[in-house]
Amino acid sequence: MTDGGDDDEHSVDKESGDEDDDDDDGGSEGGDETSETDEEANGEEEEDDEDDDEEPSLKYERITGAVPDLLKKDSASALAVSNKLLALGTHAGIIHILDLTGKRIKSYKPHLASVIDISLDATADFVATASIDGQVVVHSLSTPESYSFDMKRPMRTVAMEPNFAKRSTRAFVCGGLSGALVMREKGWLGHKETTLHSGEGPIWQVRWRGRLIAWANDLGVKIYDSVSQTRITYIDRPADSPRGDLFKCTLHWQDDSTLLIAWADHIKVARIRARPRPNNNASTANLPPLLVEITAVFQLDCMVAGIVPHPTPIAPSTLLPESLKNTETKMQPPATLTSFLVVAYEPPETFVDEMTDDRVRQARKAAERPELRIISRAGEELAADALTITDYQNWGCNDYSLVEVTTCGLEDPMAALTGERSYVVMSPRDLVLVKPRDRRDHIGWLVERRRYEEALEEVEKEEAEGQHTKIEKDHLSAKEIGQRYVEHLVSEGDFTKAAKLCPKVCAQDSKRWEDWIFTFAEKRELQAIIPYIPTDSPRLDHVVYEMILAHFLTHDRKALLQTIKEWPREIYDIAAVIIAVRSELDKTASTSATITASGNSTILMECLAELYTANRQPGKALPYYLRLRRSNVFDLIRDNNLFTDVQDQVLLLVEFDHELMEKRKAEGWAGTELQSDAITLLVDNIHSIPITRVVQQLQQRPYYLFLYLDALVHIDSQLVSGFADLQVKMYAEFATPRLIDFLRASNSYNLESAYKVCQERDLVPEMVFLLGRMGNNKKALTLIIERMGDVHRAIDFAKEQSDDDLWEDLLKYSETRPAFIRGLLENVGVEISPIRLIRRIKNGLEIPGLKEALIKILQDFHLQISLLEGCQTILNGDSSDLSRKLQSNQSSGFLLSAKSICKLCSRPLHDTAHAITLLFLCRHVVHATCVSGGEQLPLPPDPVLRSLEGNSARSISDSIAFESMLKARTFYHGCPVCHKNGEGLRIS
């Protein structure tokens, strides 16, 4: 990252990087940094370009907060870190307690001179400091507890025992220029002082871990076991090593059994393990219980100002430099720390003429910029970053310090793999926080180098693994990276790849989708992004979809049709699209009536049909479906009740249906009865599609008109009574055998017009029928005889007309034609007497088959006579039987009682004394008064009076006279009951 002049962040350059920019940055903070020459910068440009594509392993950030103000008039001299707290010592003898952001928590001044070394316990509560003023001070940050010891000589180092805050002994070890390594412990009577080692020169550094104490003096490094209270090893120092006071020794416990030693340009790794104890071996009985093995020794091309272990994880999710990735297979499990992080210091060049008088040459040489390097266990340099340190040219190797920061403590090496490990580099003017680069940093680095595809893959992999669910504001999301990637691809002209990436980049952001679509449109590359444009979730503005359809209308009409079929109808303004398509269709053809179903016109008509259907206007889609000959047009009409809309499209509809029928015939449907769907539809919906309008449109195609009218005749002949003359022409032309049936069944046609039509086509049977209807029987008979020569037809015609003159004409015509004479003889009947025909036969006329015809006539007459005689016999027998039955019924008696009722008034017959009761031969009995005229009948003589007169018996003549009078007055209709029954009035 670049510094940009900001105090909050510290720029990191690759080795031999942009030092001019860093110098400017450092000069702005320190004010006195020297500039590199132009020649050096130009000479290093090529190397910088080569290293530019190698990703750094670490990231850097300058700790600000209160630090700049604290070091403005003072300078840092020592640093310790524990539990995320920094203890910063200065040359003024002040201790500042800070957090990792640089916020000052506490400051106090335990010394009068430079603080050389600081030790923090694990809780960061106790701070032990060593100063060149000879004092060693242990100070508690949370309690008043504090210890101060005057060692009488300048002190160089101090280390507290592990778990210092929890131990009552409050032990620590310290050393300095006195050359003695002293342990002080708190006892009952105060602190007890124990000298662990002395006499080998100043003690430069001491570090205590677990039971082991390691320290360095001019001769080398020694390790002391506090449990066995024995020194277990001595690690010598190379003979040609520089002075210990110029290039300090750094000791760091990697774990309880591994010690890292960095002194000048050498690094050694010491492994402490338990000494094997063979049985019954007296020679090893007095040896220390532990032994030390040097597992690695290598020399660098620089001085080491600080060293800490640095993890080299081999998990796939951890990013490593390319050189480190090549050795992954040789690495130990991820928890193993297999490399080292060192502050590399290159001392300035020395000169041989130190006695020169030239003050410029006598001046102190400017130091090189320090570097932070990652060194493998094999001594290979894995990565190197140049640090931008304020006034770095003024500082020496001992002015720098490197400490390790972990949140889980050194006991948890997995902290390094989870990104919780970090480091702090100290210089007299700066504190720089160093962290391993994580996946997000790797992504940012890829983005900076415009390797967007790799960056996007990493982000997607990270999201798939469920990591970093909470993204910091400075980190790039997949959408942001994708946005930059798309911008890059568009600028490079790779529109296809850019469009393919848009779904990932835009996702549910409709505004971003629209912006990119318009960008592609401006670049005239809209076709590239169209396949990826969403129609739902998110749904874009209708203008976008209409623009795409307009693009297809201009450049790819097949795609337009497919898009209209696939897209939801509610995402764009269908009416606007219809207008545009119709306008284009008008340009393609002069009028819609001349549009041919081919080429672009066909596609445009399909588009309009789909659009109208989608817009719920099937009536407007119907004409296009008809022109396109779509087989679903009949279903469309029925399903949407488009009978009114089809009124003006009848001819198109029937023509299309005829084409379908021809196609079916060609496909082998000849064996089945093919029906016209169009004609059926027109006939079934005559109320919506008037017959008159259909006839008008089908006039130019007579065959279709014939099919339509003929179908109507089958439904109801009265429907087409007004078109009977037209039907005569249609039948005469397209169905001649059926014309005679129509002429016989219909009375609506004009006879003269029909005769003219038949005469034009020489249809003799039809002409005969029409002449017969017109009453011109003779002419009809002449046609039959002269044109048809069909005697049977002539005879039938004469029978139908029942005209004696016609028979006479037929007989007269037949006199000279034997065939007709024979035909007449064979078909004689009631209409013509055989004798009449035989008498007309001229003598000497040879008639083939005459004998057989005469024999047949005689046989027929004999048969008729036999039938008549048989019928007469049967009739006579039946008449005789019925007469006897009638006479028997009329003369036999029947029972009448007082309860008998009159058939006319339904009252009892004897309800009135001396009433006249009439008895008919049909056995109906009624009151005389109920009969018409019965009111005027005289009453019969009273039998009582008649007995008084001495004439008790009525004479026969009186009875006959009285009965005659009754018949004359009442029986002119006969029985009234039978009379009423005969008129339809039923009398029970």
PDB file of N, CA, C and O in Angstrom, residues 709-755:
ATOM      1  N   LEU A 709     -72.613 -22.989 -48.235  1.00  0.00           N
ATOM      2  CA  LEU A 709     -74.062 -23.059 -48.435  1.00  0.00           C
ATOM      3  C   LEU A 709     -74.569 -24.482 -48.302  1.00  0.00           C
ATOM      4  O   LEU A 709     -75.659 -24.726 -47.748  1.00  0.00           O
ATOM      5  N   ASP A 710     -73.809 -25.445 -48.794  1.00  0.00           N
ATOM      6  CA  ASP A 710     -74.227 -26.832 -48.679  1.00  0.00           C
ATOM      7  C   ASP A 710     -74.291 -27.274 -47.222  1.00  0.00           C
ATOM      8  O   ASP A 710     -75.201 -28.011 -46.824  1.00  0.00           O
ATOM      9  N   ALA A 711     -73.314 -26.813 -46.415  1.00  0.00           N
ATOM     10  CA  ALA A 711     -73.353 -27.150 -44.986  1.00  0.00           C
ATOM     11  C   ALA A 711     -74.571 -26.532 -44.312  1.00  0.00           C
ATOM     12  O   ALA A 711     -75.182 -27.142 -43.428  1.00  0.00           O
ATOM     13  N   LEU A 712     -74.937 -25.320 -44.730  1.00  0.00           N
ATOM     14  CA  LEU A 712     -76.131 -24.688 -44.158  1.00  0.00           C
ATOM     15  C   LEU A 712     -77.398 -25.454 -44.535  1.00  0.00           C
ATOM     16  O   LEU A 712     -78.328 -25.556 -43.732  1.00  0.00           O
ATOM     17  N   VAL A 713     -77.453 -25.991 -45.765  1.00  0.00           N
ATOM     18  CA  VAL A 713     -78.627 -26.763 -46.196  1.00  0.00           C
ATOM     19  C   VAL A 713     -78.818 -27.976 -45.294  1.00  0.00           C
ATOM     20  O   VAL A 713     -79.951 -28.329 -44.936  1.00  0.00           O
ATOM     21  N   HIS A 714     -77.740 -28.598 -44.909  1.00  0.00           N
ATOM     22  CA  HIS A 714     -77.843 -29.763 -44.036  1.00  0.00           C
ATOM     23  C   HIS A 714     -78.370 -29.387 -42.655  1.00  0.00           C
ATOM     24  O   HIS A 714     -79.011 -30.208 -41.991  1.00  0.00           O
ATOM     25  N   ILE A 715     -78.073 -28.175 -42.212  1.00  0.00           N
ATOM     26  CA  ILE A 715     -78.564 -27.722 -40.910  1.00  0.00           C
ATOM     27  C   ILE A 715     -80.035 -27.326 -41.011  1.00  0.00           C
ATOM     28  O   ILE A 715     -80.882 -27.821 -40.271  1.00  0.00           O
ATOM     29  N   ASP A 716     -80.346 -26.419 -41.930  1.00  0.00           N
ATOM     30  CA  ASP A 716     -81.706 -25.934 -42.128  1.00  0.00           C
ATOM     31  C   ASP A 716     -81.749 -25.252 -43.491  1.00  0.00           C
ATOM     32  O   ASP A 716     -81.114 -24.204 -43.696  1.00  0.00           O
ATOM     33  N   SER A 717     -82.501 -25.854 -44.411  1.00  0.00           N
ATOM     34  CA  SER A 717     -82.541 -25.300 -45.774  1.00  0.00           C
ATOM     35  C   SER A 717     -83.154 -23.912 -45.815  1.00  0.00           C
ATOM     36  O   SER A 717     -82.904 -23.142 -46.749  1.00  0.00           O
ATOM     37  N   GLN A 718     -83.980 -23.573 -44.795  1.00  0.00           N
ATOM     38  CA  GLN A 718     -84.596 -22.254 -44.798  1.00  0.00           C
ATOM     39  C   GLN A 718     -83.578 -21.146 -44.530  1.00  0.00           C
ATOM     40  O   GLN A 718     -83.843 -19.982 -44.829  1.00  0.00           O
ATOM     41  N   LEU A 719     -82.408 -21.498 -43.981  1.00  0.00           N
ATOM     42  CA  LEU A 719     -81.389 -20.481 -43.696  1.00  0.00           C
ATOM     43  C   LEU A 719     -80.838 -19.879 -44.977  1.00  0.00           C
ATOM     44  O   LEU A 719     -80.396 -18.710 -44.976  1.00  0.00           O
ATOM     45  N   VAL A 720     -80.846 -20.651 -46.050  1.00  0.00           N
ATOM     46  CA  VAL A 720     -80.248 -20.176 -47.292  1.00  0.00           C
ATOM     47  C   VAL A 720     -81.307 -20.025 -48.380  1.00  0.00           C
ATOM     48  O   VAL A 720     -80.990 -20.088 -49.572  1.00  0.00           O
ATOM     49  N   SER A 721     -82.557 -19.846 -47.994  1.00  0.00           N
ATOM     50  CA  SER A 721     -83.611 -19.711 -48.992  1.00  0.00           C
ATOM     51  C   SER A 721     -83.380 -18.498 -49.881  1.00  0.00           C
ATOM     52  O   SER A 721     -83.749 -18.500 -51.059  1.00  0.00           O
ATOM     53  N   GLY A 722     -82.760 -17.477 -49.333  1.00  0.00           N
ATOM     54  CA  GLY A 722     -82.484 -16.288 -50.125  1.00  0.00           C
ATOM     55  C   GLY A 722     -81.356 -16.473 -51.120  1.00  0.00           C
ATOM     56  O   GLY A 722     -81.132 -15.603 -51.973  1.00  0.00           O
ATOM     57  N   PHE A 723     -80.615 -17.536 -50.987  1.00  0.00           N
ATOM     58  CA  PHE A 723     -79.478 -17.785 -51.884  1.00  0.00           C
ATOM     59  C   PHE A 723     -79.717 -19.035 -52.741  1.00  0.00           C
ATOM     60  O   PHE A 723     -78.773 -19.685 -53.201  1.00  0.00           O
ATOM     61  N   ALA A 724     -81.021 -19.375 -52.976  1.00  0.00           N
ATOM     62  CA  ALA A 724     -81.344 -20.607 -53.696  1.00  0.00           C
ATOM     63  C   ALA A 724     -80.826 -20.573 -55.133  1.00  0.00           C
ATOM     64  O   ALA A 724     -80.287 -21.572 -55.635  1.00  0.00           O
ATOM     65  N   ASP A 725     -80.992 -19.407 -55.802  1.00  0.00           N
ATOM     66  CA  ASP A 725     -80.483 -19.312 -57.173  1.00  0.00           C
ATOM     67  C   ASP A 725     -78.976 -19.503 -57.222  1.00  0.00           C
ATOM     68  O   ASP A 725     -78.441 -20.140 -58.140  1.00  0.00           O
ATOM     69  N   LEU A 726     -78.305 -18.943 -56.208  1.00  0.00           N
ATOM     70  CA  LEU A 726     -76.851 -19.106 -56.149  1.00  0.00           C
ATOM     71  C   LEU A 726     -76.483 -20.562 -55.889  1.00  0.00           C
ATOM     72  O   LEU A 726     -75.504 -21.091 -56.431  1.00  0.00           O
ATOM     73  N   GLN A 727     -77.297 -21.206 -55.080  1.00  0.00           N
ATOM     74  CA  GLN A 727     -77.019 -22.608 -54.789  1.00  0.00           C
ATOM     75  C   GLN A 727     -77.175 -23.486 -56.031  1.00  0.00           C
ATOM     76  O   GLN A 727     -76.454 -24.465 -56.201  1.00  0.00           O
ATOM     77  N   VAL A 728     -78.162 -23.140 -56.885  1.00  0.00           N
ATOM     78  CA  VAL A 728     -78.342 -23.902 -58.114  1.00  0.00           C
ATOM     79  C   VAL A 728     -77.064 -23.871 -58.935  1.00  0.00           C
ATOM     80  O   VAL A 728     -76.597 -24.905 -59.454  1.00  0.00           O
ATOM     81  N   LYS A 729     -76.472 -22.688 -59.037  1.00  0.00           N
ATOM     82  CA  LYS A 729     -75.216 -22.573 -59.780  1.00  0.00           C
ATOM     83  C   LYS A 729     -74.106 -23.385 -59.113  1.00  0.00           C
ATOM     84  O   LYS A 729     -73.311 -24.055 -59.785  1.00  0.00           O
ATOM     85  N   MET A 730     -74.029 -23.304 -57.770  1.00  0.00           N
ATOM     86  CA  MET A 730     -72.979 -24.012 -57.050  1.00  0.00           C
ATOM     87  C   MET A 730     -73.108 -25.521 -57.221  1.00  0.00           C
ATOM     88  O   MET A 730     -72.134 -26.223 -57.482  1.00  0.00           O
ATOM     89  N   TYR A 731     -74.353 -26.027 -57.086  1.00  0.00           N
ATOM     90  CA  TYR A 731     -74.552 -27.468 -57.239  1.00  0.00           C
ATOM     91  C   TYR A 731     -74.270 -27.895 -58.676  1.00  0.00           C
ATOM     92  O   TYR A 731     -73.718 -28.975 -58.921  1.00  0.00           O
ATOM     93  N   ALA A 732     -74.685 -27.049 -59.631  1.00  0.00           N
ATOM     94  CA  ALA A 732     -74.464 -27.391 -61.032  1.00  0.00           C
ATOM     95  C   ALA A 732     -72.977 -27.495 -61.353  1.00  0.00           C
ATOM     96  O   ALA A 732     -72.560 -28.308 -62.192  1.00  0.00           O
ATOM     97  N   GLU A 733     -72.174 -26.685 -60.648  1.00  0.00           N
ATOM     98  CA  GLU A 733     -70.745 -26.652 -60.962  1.00  0.00           C
ATOM     99  C   GLU A 733     -69.944 -27.656 -60.146  1.00  0.00           C
ATOM    100  O   GLU A 733     -69.028 -28.295 -60.661  1.00  0.00           O
ATOM    101  N   PHE A 734     -70.262 -27.797 -58.868  1.00  0.00           N
ATOM    102  CA  PHE A 734     -69.395 -28.571 -57.976  1.00  0.00           C
ATOM    103  C   PHE A 734     -70.015 -29.887 -57.489  1.00  0.00           C
ATOM    104  O   PHE A 734     -69.290 -30.751 -56.998  1.00  0.00           O
ATOM    105  N   ALA A 735     -71.343 -30.020 -57.595  1.00  0.00           N
ATOM    106  CA  ALA A 735     -71.987 -31.253 -57.127  1.00  0.00           C
ATOM    107  C   ALA A 735     -73.196 -31.537 -58.003  1.00  0.00           C
ATOM    108  O   ALA A 735     -74.346 -31.548 -57.534  1.00  0.00           O
ATOM    109  N   THR A 736     -72.954 -31.803 -59.281  1.00  0.00           N
ATOM    110  CA  THR A 736     -74.039 -32.003 -60.239  1.00  0.00           C
ATOM    111  C   THR A 736     -74.980 -33.134 -59.842  1.00  0.00           C
ATOM    112  O   THR A 736     -76.210 -32.986 -59.963  1.00  0.00           O
ATOM    113  N   PRO A 737     -74.488 -34.276 -59.349  1.00  0.00           N
ATOM    114  CA  PRO A 737     -75.422 -35.347 -58.980  1.00  0.00           C
ATOM    115  C   PRO A 737     -76.416 -34.932 -57.906  1.00  0.00           C
ATOM    116  O   PRO A 737     -77.501 -35.526 -57.806  1.00  0.00           O
ATOM    117  N   ARG A 738     -76.053 -33.956 -57.098  1.00  0.00           N
ATOM    118  CA  ARG A 738     -76.936 -33.541 -56.005  1.00  0.00           C
ATOM    119  C   ARG A 738     -77.866 -32.399 -56.404  1.00  0.00           C
ATOM    120  O   ARG A 738     -78.718 -31.982 -55.622  1.00  0.00           O
ATOM    121  N   LEU A 739     -77.711 -31.896 -57.628  1.00  0.00           N
ATOM    122  CA  LEU A 739     -78.538 -30.762 -58.055  1.00  0.00           C
ATOM    123  C   LEU A 739     -80.003 -31.156 -58.143  1.00  0.00           C
ATOM    124  O   LEU A 739     -80.885 -30.402 -57.712  1.00  0.00           O
ATOM    125  N   ILE A 740     -80.290 -32.329 -58.713  1.00  0.00           N
ATOM    126  CA  ILE A 740     -81.682 -32.743 -58.878  1.00  0.00           C
ATOM    127  C   ILE A 740     -82.387 -32.874 -57.536  1.00  0.00           C
ATOM    128  O   ILE A 740     -83.567 -32.522 -57.381  1.00  0.00           O
ATOM    129  N   ASP A 741     -81.605 -33.349 -56.497  1.00  0.00           N
ATOM    130  CA  ASP A 741     -82.205 -33.456 -55.156  1.00  0.00           C
ATOM    131  C   ASP A 741     -82.530 -32.084 -54.602  1.00  0.00           C
ATOM    132  O   ASP A 741     -83.563 -31.880 -53.955  1.00  0.00           O
ATOM    133  N   PHE A 742     -81.634 -31.135 -54.826  1.00  0.00           N
ATOM    134  CA  PHE A 742     -81.880 -29.779 -54.345  1.00  0.00           C
ATOM    135  C   PHE A 742     -83.082 -29.160 -55.068  1.00  0.00           C
ATOM    136  O   PHE A 742     -83.926 -28.495 -54.446  1.00  0.00           O
ATOM    137  N   LEU A 743     -83.153 -29.387 -56.383  1.00  0.00           N
ATOM    138  CA  LEU A 743     -84.267 -28.820 -57.144  1.00  0.00           C
ATOM    139  C   LEU A 743     -85.611 -29.386 -56.665  1.00  0.00           C
ATOM    140  O   LEU A 743     -86.618 -28.673 -56.635  1.00  0.00           O
ATOM    141  N   ARG A 744     -85.619 -30.642 -56.307  1.00  0.00           N
ATOM    142  CA  ARG A 744     -86.852 -31.245 -55.829  1.00  0.00           C
ATOM    143  C   ARG A 744     -87.217 -30.782 -54.420  1.00  0.00           C
ATOM    144  O   ARG A 744     -88.378 -30.623 -54.092  1.00  0.00           O
ATOM    145  N   ALA A 745     -86.156 -30.562 -53.572  1.00  0.00           N
ATOM    146  CA  ALA A 745     -86.416 -30.227 -52.167  1.00  0.00           C
ATOM    147  C   ALA A 745     -86.725 -28.755 -51.952  1.00  0.00           C
ATOM    148  O   ALA A 745     -87.407 -28.397 -50.987  1.00  0.00           O
ATOM    149  N   SER A 746     -86.250 -27.897 -52.821  1.00  0.00           N
ATOM    150  CA  SER A 746     -86.376 -26.466 -52.584  1.00  0.00           C
ATOM    151  C   SER A 746     -87.434 -25.859 -53.491  1.00  0.00           C
ATOM    152  O   SER A 746     -87.614 -26.281 -54.648  1.00  0.00           O
ATOM    153  N   ASN A 747     -88.100 -24.873 -52.973  1.00  0.00           N
ATOM    154  CA  ASN A 747     -89.078 -24.124 -53.754  1.00  0.00           C
ATOM    155  C   ASN A 747     -88.705 -22.650 -53.835  1.00  0.00           C
ATOM    156  O   ASN A 747     -89.529 -21.827 -54.255  1.00  0.00           O
ATOM    157  N   SER A 748     -87.452 -22.316 -53.403  1.00  0.00           N
ATOM    158  CA  SER A 748     -87.058 -20.916 -53.297  1.00  0.00           C
ATOM    159  C   SER A 748     -86.356 -20.392 -54.527  1.00  0.00           C
ATOM    160  O   SER A 748     -86.178 -19.174 -54.663  1.00  0.00           O
ATOM    161  N   TYR A 749     -85.947 -21.223 -55.420  1.00  0.00           N
ATOM    162  CA  TYR A 749     -85.177 -20.752 -56.557  1.00  0.00           C
ATOM    163  C   TYR A 749     -86.110 -20.344 -57.693  1.00  0.00           C
ATOM    164  O   TYR A 749     -87.272 -20.770 -57.786  1.00  0.00           O
ATOM    165  N   ASN A 750     -85.561 -19.551 -58.598  1.00  0.00           N
ATOM    166  CA  ASN A 750     -86.288 -19.127 -59.789  1.00  0.00           C
ATOM    167  C   ASN A 750     -86.168 -20.216 -60.850  1.00  0.00           C
ATOM    168  O   ASN A 750     -85.071 -20.609 -61.222  1.00  0.00           O
ATOM    169  N   LEU A 751     -87.338 -20.690 -61.324  1.00  0.00           N
ATOM    170  CA  LEU A 751     -87.328 -21.829 -62.244  1.00  0.00           C
ATOM    171  C   LEU A 751     -86.640 -21.496 -63.555  1.00  0.00           C
ATOM    172  O   LEU A 751     -85.872 -22.307 -64.101  1.00  0.00           O
ATOM    173  N   GLU A 752     -86.920 -20.311 -64.070  1.00  0.00           N
ATOM    174  CA  GLU A 752     -86.315 -19.948 -65.346  1.00  0.00           C
ATOM    175  C   GLU A 752     -84.803 -19.823 -65.225  1.00  0.00           C
ATOM    176  O   GLU A 752     -84.057 -20.288 -66.097  1.00  0.00           O
ATOM    177  N   SER A 753     -84.331 -19.174 -64.111  1.00  0.00           N
ATOM    178  CA  SER A 753     -82.885 -19.047 -63.909  1.00  0.00           C
ATOM    179  C   SER A 753     -82.239 -20.411 -63.740  1.00  0.00           C
ATOM    180  O   SER A 753     -81.169 -20.693 -64.288  1.00  0.00           O
ATOM    181  N   ALA A 754     -82.900 -21.277 -62.977  1.00  0.00           N
ATOM    182  CA  ALA A 754     -82.361 -22.617 -62.778  1.00  0.00           C
ATOM    183  C   ALA A 754     -82.312 -23.376 -64.100  1.00  0.00           C
ATOM    184  O   ALA A 754     -81.342 -24.096 -64.392  1.00  0.00           O
ATOM    185  N   TYR A 755     -83.401 -23.241 -64.929  1.00  0.00           N
ATOM    186  CA  TYR A 755     -83.417 -23.930 -66.217  1.00  0.00           C
ATOM    187  C   TYR A 755     -82.301 -23.426 -67.120  1.00  0.00           C
ATOM    188  O   TYR A 755     -81.653 -24.207 -67.820  1.00  0.00           O
TER     189      TYR A 755
END
